[in-house]
Amino acid sequence: MLPRMRRVALLGATGSIGRQAIEVVAAHPDLELCALQSGSTSLEALAAEHRVQHVQVGGDAVGLLERSEPDVVLNAVVGFAGVGATLWALEHGVTLALANKESLVAAGELAIRARRRGEGLLLPVDSEHSALWQCLEGRDPETVAGLVLTASGGPFRGRSRAELTDATAADALAHPTWNMGPKITVDSATLANKGLELIEAHWLFALPYQRIEVVVHPTSVVHALARFRDGALLAHVGLPDMRVPISYALTYPDRAATPVPQLDLVGLDLSFEAPDLDAFPLLALARACGERGGTAPCAFNAANEVAVEAFLAARIGFLEIAAIVEETLSRVDGAAARDLDDLMAADAEARRLAARGLQPA
Ligand SMILES: NC(=O)c1ccc[n+]([C@@H]2O[C@H](COP(=O)([O-])OP(=O)(O)OC[C@H]3O[C@@H](n4cnc5c(N)ncnc54)[C@H](OP(=O)(O)O)[C@@H]3O)[C@@H](O)[C@H]2O)c1
C-alpha cells in the first residue's frame, strides 16, 4: 500500500507506454490519473472512462502540469517533444517517472542541474535503466565498477551491412521481443536506441562512458547488469514486459503486484554477444557524441528523429538513417546549451541540417 493516493500526470497517454501505464494505474487502488496528454489523438473517451479532469492534445505540457498538480509525472511522450515536461518536473521537485529517454539525452546537463535544484526523484522507466537502478540502489558508488546494458539486437541481428541495403520499414517494425511504438522500434533495429540508452545511463548514474558497456542478448530476459569492484555482477532478470518497470516507478518504494507471469528459468537462453558496430554504426556514433558532450547528443537525437521519420515514410533506405545522422554531426558545432532556448536552437539546427540530407543530391 502507498501512504496516500498518488496523482499521476500521464504524458503520451495514447502510446504504447501510455496505454500500459493506464492499465497499471487502473489496477492499483492508490494511483489515480490527474492529467492526460497526447500529440494529436483525441483524449475524450479516455478522459471520460478514467474520470480525468485535465487533458491536453499537443502543445506545451507545462500549463497542464501546473493546473493538475501531480505527485508524479510519467513522461511517455516520444522524442524531443518531451523535454519541457522533463525539465519542469525536475525543476519543481515533482517525481519524474521517465520513459522519454530522448529528453535526457538531449538535455542531460540541464536536466541534472534542474534535479539538483528541485531535489525531486528521477525514476527511470526504460527497462534497462529501471533494472540498473534496482541493482545499484543502496550501494556505495565507490564499489561500482561499471554498467552493462543489454540489447536484443533487433530484427536485423546477424545481418551484415550489405544485407541491410533493402531493409524496409515493415521489416524494421517486426521486433523479436518487445512490442513498442514505431520510432523506438526502428531505433532498436539500428541500435540507435541502445546509443540513446548509453547516454541516458551516463546521466542517470553519473558514470563515465568507458565504464558503460553494451552487449547483445537476444532473449531480452536479462535487462541490465551492474559490475562491482570485487568481481561480482548483479543482474535484473524477468520477462520483457514494460508493465513491470512502469509499475515499479509509479509505486516506488513499494513493489506492487502486476499480472506479468513469473519467468520459467528451465531452458532459459542466457547468451550474450558483442554488437556489430559496422552494420549498426549509430551505437558507436552515440557513444562518440556522449563523449563529445555539449549539444552533440541533442544533435544526434534530432537528426535521428528526422531520419527515422523519413525512413518510416519510405523516403530513405535503412542505411541512410545512420548516414544522415553522421553527416549532421559533422556539421554542428555542438557548443553546450546554457538554457532551454539554446537547446531548442541546437535541436532546430540539427533538424534543418538533417532535413537537407534528405533532399536528392
Ligand atoms: N514502448 C516501449 O516499450 C518503450 C520502452 C522503453 C522506453 N520507451 C520510450 O517511451 C517513449 C514513448 O514510447 P512509445 O513506444 O510509447 O511511443 P508511441 O507508442 O509512439 O507513443 C508516443 C506518445 O507520445 C505522444 N506524442 C507524440 N508527439 C507528441 C507531442 N509533440 N506532444 C505530446 N505528446 C506527443 C503520442 O500521441 P499521439 O497518439 O497523439 O501521436 C503518444 O501518446 C519514447 O521515448 C520511448 O523511447 C518506450
mmCIF file of N, CA and C in Angstrom, residues 178-226:
data_model
loop_
_atom_site.group_PDB
_atom_site.id
_atom_site.type_symbol
_atom_site.label_atom_id
_atom_site.label_comp_id
_atom_site.label_asym_id
_atom_site.label_seq_id
_atom_site.Cartn_x
_atom_site.Cartn_y
_atom_site.Cartn_z
ATOM 1 N N TRP A 178 10.132 -7.120 -28.116
ATOM 2 C CA TRP A 178 9.368 -6.042 -27.483
ATOM 3 C C TRP A 178 8.311 -5.522 -28.459
ATOM 4 N N ASN A 179 7.152 -5.135 -27.916
ATOM 5 C CA ASN A 179 6.091 -4.567 -28.729
ATOM 6 C C ASN A 179 5.982 -3.084 -28.357
ATOM 7 N N MET A 180 6.490 -2.188 -29.236
ATOM 8 C CA MET A 180 6.660 -0.776 -28.849
ATOM 9 C C MET A 180 6.169 0.139 -29.967
ATOM 10 N N GLY A 181 6.201 1.439 -29.712
ATOM 11 C CA GLY A 181 5.839 2.416 -30.736
ATOM 12 C C GLY A 181 6.821 2.363 -31.908
ATOM 13 N N PRO A 182 6.416 2.929 -33.089
ATOM 14 C CA PRO A 182 7.235 2.795 -34.299
ATOM 15 C C PRO A 182 8.626 3.414 -34.209
ATOM 16 N N LYS A 183 8.750 4.575 -33.546
ATOM 17 C CA LYS A 183 10.060 5.256 -33.538
ATOM 18 C C LYS A 183 11.077 4.426 -32.770
ATOM 19 N N ILE A 184 10.738 4.001 -31.569
ATOM 20 C CA ILE A 184 11.698 3.221 -30.769
ATOM 21 C C ILE A 184 11.946 1.847 -31.412
ATOM 22 N N THR A 185 10.979 1.336 -32.156
ATOM 23 C CA THR A 185 11.190 0.038 -32.802
ATOM 24 C C THR A 185 12.234 0.169 -33.917
ATOM 25 N N VAL A 186 12.152 1.254 -34.673
ATOM 26 C CA VAL A 186 13.189 1.478 -35.694
ATOM 27 C C VAL A 186 14.538 1.741 -35.004
ATOM 28 N N ASP A 187 14.519 2.515 -33.915
ATOM 29 C CA ASP A 187 15.762 2.764 -33.169
ATOM 30 C C ASP A 187 16.372 1.458 -32.658
ATOM 31 N N SER A 188 15.537 0.489 -32.340
ATOM 32 C CA SER A 188 16.066 -0.802 -31.886
ATOM 33 C C SER A 188 16.704 -1.540 -33.056
ATOM 34 N N ALA A 189 16.132 -1.373 -34.239
ATOM 35 C CA ALA A 189 16.683 -2.053 -35.421
ATOM 36 C C ALA A 189 18.033 -1.470 -35.829
ATOM 37 N N THR A 190 18.228 -0.154 -35.612
ATOM 38 C CA THR A 190 19.511 0.478 -35.990
ATOM 39 C C THR A 190 20.528 0.448 -34.841
ATOM 40 N N LEU A 191 20.061 0.083 -33.652
ATOM 41 C CA LEU A 191 20.820 0.179 -32.381
ATOM 42 C C LEU A 191 20.997 1.627 -31.906
ATOM 43 N N ALA A 192 20.351 2.589 -32.593
ATOM 44 C CA ALA A 192 20.359 3.965 -32.068
ATOM 45 C C ALA A 192 19.730 3.978 -30.679
ATOM 46 N N ASN A 193 18.730 3.121 -30.482
ATOM 47 C CA ASN A 193 18.069 3.071 -29.173
ATOM 48 C C ASN A 193 19.080 2.758 -28.076
ATOM 49 N N LYS A 194 19.973 1.824 -28.338
ATOM 50 C CA LYS A 194 20.966 1.482 -27.305
ATOM 51 C C LYS A 194 21.947 2.632 -27.135
ATOM 52 N N GLY A 195 22.207 3.354 -28.212
ATOM 53 C CA GLY A 195 23.058 4.540 -28.103
ATOM 54 C C GLY A 195 22.403 5.607 -27.231
ATOM 55 N N LEU A 196 21.101 5.815 -27.442
ATOM 56 C CA LEU A 196 20.372 6.785 -26.599
ATOM 57 C C LEU A 196 20.397 6.305 -25.148
ATOM 58 N N GLU A 197 20.260 5.015 -24.961
ATOM 59 C CA GLU A 197 20.245 4.468 -23.588
ATOM 60 C C GLU A 197 21.605 4.594 -22.904
ATOM 61 N N LEU A 198 22.654 4.494 -23.690
ATOM 62 C CA LEU A 198 24.001 4.667 -23.155
ATOM 63 C C LEU A 198 24.146 6.084 -22.579
ATOM 64 N N ILE A 199 23.683 7.069 -23.335
ATOM 65 C CA ILE A 199 23.764 8.460 -22.875
ATOM 66 C C ILE A 199 22.824 8.667 -21.684
ATOM 67 N N GLU A 200 21.655 8.060 -21.759
ATOM 68 C CA GLU A 200 20.693 8.141 -20.644
ATOM 69 C C GLU A 200 21.328 7.566 -19.367
ATOM 70 N N ALA A 201 22.009 6.428 -19.481
ATOM 71 C CA ALA A 201 22.634 5.788 -18.310
ATOM 72 C C ALA A 201 23.745 6.666 -17.735
ATOM 73 N N HIS A 202 24.492 7.302 -18.633
ATOM 74 C CA HIS A 202 25.562 8.205 -18.188
ATOM 75 C C HIS A 202 24.990 9.293 -17.274
ATOM 76 N N TRP A 203 23.870 9.890 -17.674
ATOM 77 C CA TRP A 203 23.293 10.977 -16.868
ATOM 78 C C TRP A 203 22.599 10.459 -15.618
ATOM 79 N N LEU A 204 21.920 9.331 -15.742
ATOM 80 C CA LEU A 204 21.184 8.817 -14.575
ATOM 81 C C LEU A 204 22.121 8.331 -13.474
ATOM 82 N N PHE A 205 23.223 7.684 -13.876
ATOM 83 C CA PHE A 205 24.051 7.012 -12.871
ATOM 84 C C PHE A 205 25.431 7.653 -12.708
ATOM 85 N N ALA A 206 25.663 8.762 -13.407
ATOM 86 C CA ALA A 206 26.880 9.565 -13.233
ATOM 87 C C ALA A 206 28.157 8.735 -13.385
ATOM 88 N N LEU A 207 28.185 7.897 -14.416
ATOM 89 C CA LEU A 207 29.409 7.123 -14.687
ATOM 90 C C LEU A 207 29.967 7.535 -16.041
ATOM 91 N N PRO A 208 31.304 7.544 -16.184
ATOM 92 C CA PRO A 208 31.876 7.888 -17.493
ATOM 93 C C PRO A 208 31.553 6.801 -18.539
ATOM 94 N N TYR A 209 31.555 7.232 -19.797
ATOM 95 C CA TYR A 209 31.133 6.321 -20.868
ATOM 96 C C TYR A 209 31.973 5.048 -20.948
ATOM 97 N N GLN A 210 33.275 5.165 -20.641
ATOM 98 C CA GLN A 210 34.101 3.962 -20.790
ATOM 99 C C GLN A 210 33.744 2.883 -19.773
ATOM 100 N N ARG A 211 32.924 3.242 -18.792
ATOM 101 C CA ARG A 211 32.506 2.226 -17.815
ATOM 102 C C ARG A 211 31.071 1.742 -18.066
ATOM 103 N N ILE A 212 30.545 2.059 -19.244
ATOM 104 C CA ILE A 212 29.203 1.556 -19.597
ATOM 105 C C ILE A 212 29.318 0.729 -20.886
ATOM 106 N N GLU A 213 29.044 -0.552 -20.777
ATOM 107 C CA GLU A 213 29.157 -1.461 -21.927
ATOM 108 C C GLU A 213 27.783 -1.761 -22.507
ATOM 109 N N VAL A 214 27.804 -2.228 -23.739
ATOM 110 C CA VAL A 214 26.572 -2.739 -24.357
ATOM 111 C C VAL A 214 26.858 -4.146 -24.864
ATOM 112 N N VAL A 215 26.008 -5.079 -24.517
ATOM 113 C CA VAL A 215 26.113 -6.430 -25.091
ATOM 114 C C VAL A 215 24.768 -6.820 -25.688
ATOM 115 N N VAL A 216 24.835 -7.638 -26.732
ATOM 116 C CA VAL A 216 23.602 -8.130 -27.346
ATOM 117 C C VAL A 216 23.177 -9.407 -26.616
ATOM 118 N N HIS A 217 21.893 -9.424 -26.268
ATOM 119 C CA HIS A 217 21.337 -10.562 -25.516
ATOM 120 C C HIS A 217 19.951 -10.829 -26.131
ATOM 121 N N PRO A 218 19.891 -11.766 -27.086
ATOM 122 C CA PRO A 218 18.697 -11.865 -27.938
ATOM 123 C C PRO A 218 17.384 -12.161 -27.224
ATOM 124 N N THR A 219 17.385 -12.838 -26.100
ATOM 125 C CA THR A 219 16.089 -13.180 -25.493
ATOM 126 C C THR A 219 15.526 -12.064 -24.619
ATOM 127 N N SER A 220 16.322 -11.025 -24.343
ATOM 128 C CA SER A 220 15.855 -9.845 -23.575
ATOM 129 C C SER A 220 15.325 -10.184 -22.180
ATOM 130 N N VAL A 221 15.794 -11.259 -21.569
ATOM 131 C CA VAL A 221 15.324 -11.544 -20.196
ATOM 132 C C VAL A 221 16.241 -10.920 -19.141
ATOM 133 N N VAL A 222 17.540 -10.753 -19.500
ATOM 134 C CA VAL A 222 18.433 -10.012 -18.604
ATOM 135 C C VAL A 222 18.371 -8.556 -19.077
ATOM 136 N N HIS A 223 17.833 -7.682 -18.239
ATOM 137 C CA HIS A 223 17.601 -6.302 -18.700
ATOM 138 C C HIS A 223 18.832 -5.427 -18.573
ATOM 139 N N ALA A 224 19.665 -5.707 -17.593
ATOM 140 C CA ALA A 224 20.925 -4.973 -17.418
ATOM 141 C C ALA A 224 21.693 -5.634 -16.284
ATOM 142 N N LEU A 225 22.984 -5.275 -16.175
ATOM 143 C CA LEU A 225 23.816 -5.801 -15.085
ATOM 144 C C LEU A 225 24.691 -4.681 -14.541
ATOM 145 N N ALA A 226 24.996 -4.777 -13.247
ATOM 146 C CA ALA A 226 25.958 -3.845 -12.638
ATOM 147 C C ALA A 226 27.171 -4.652 -12.213
#
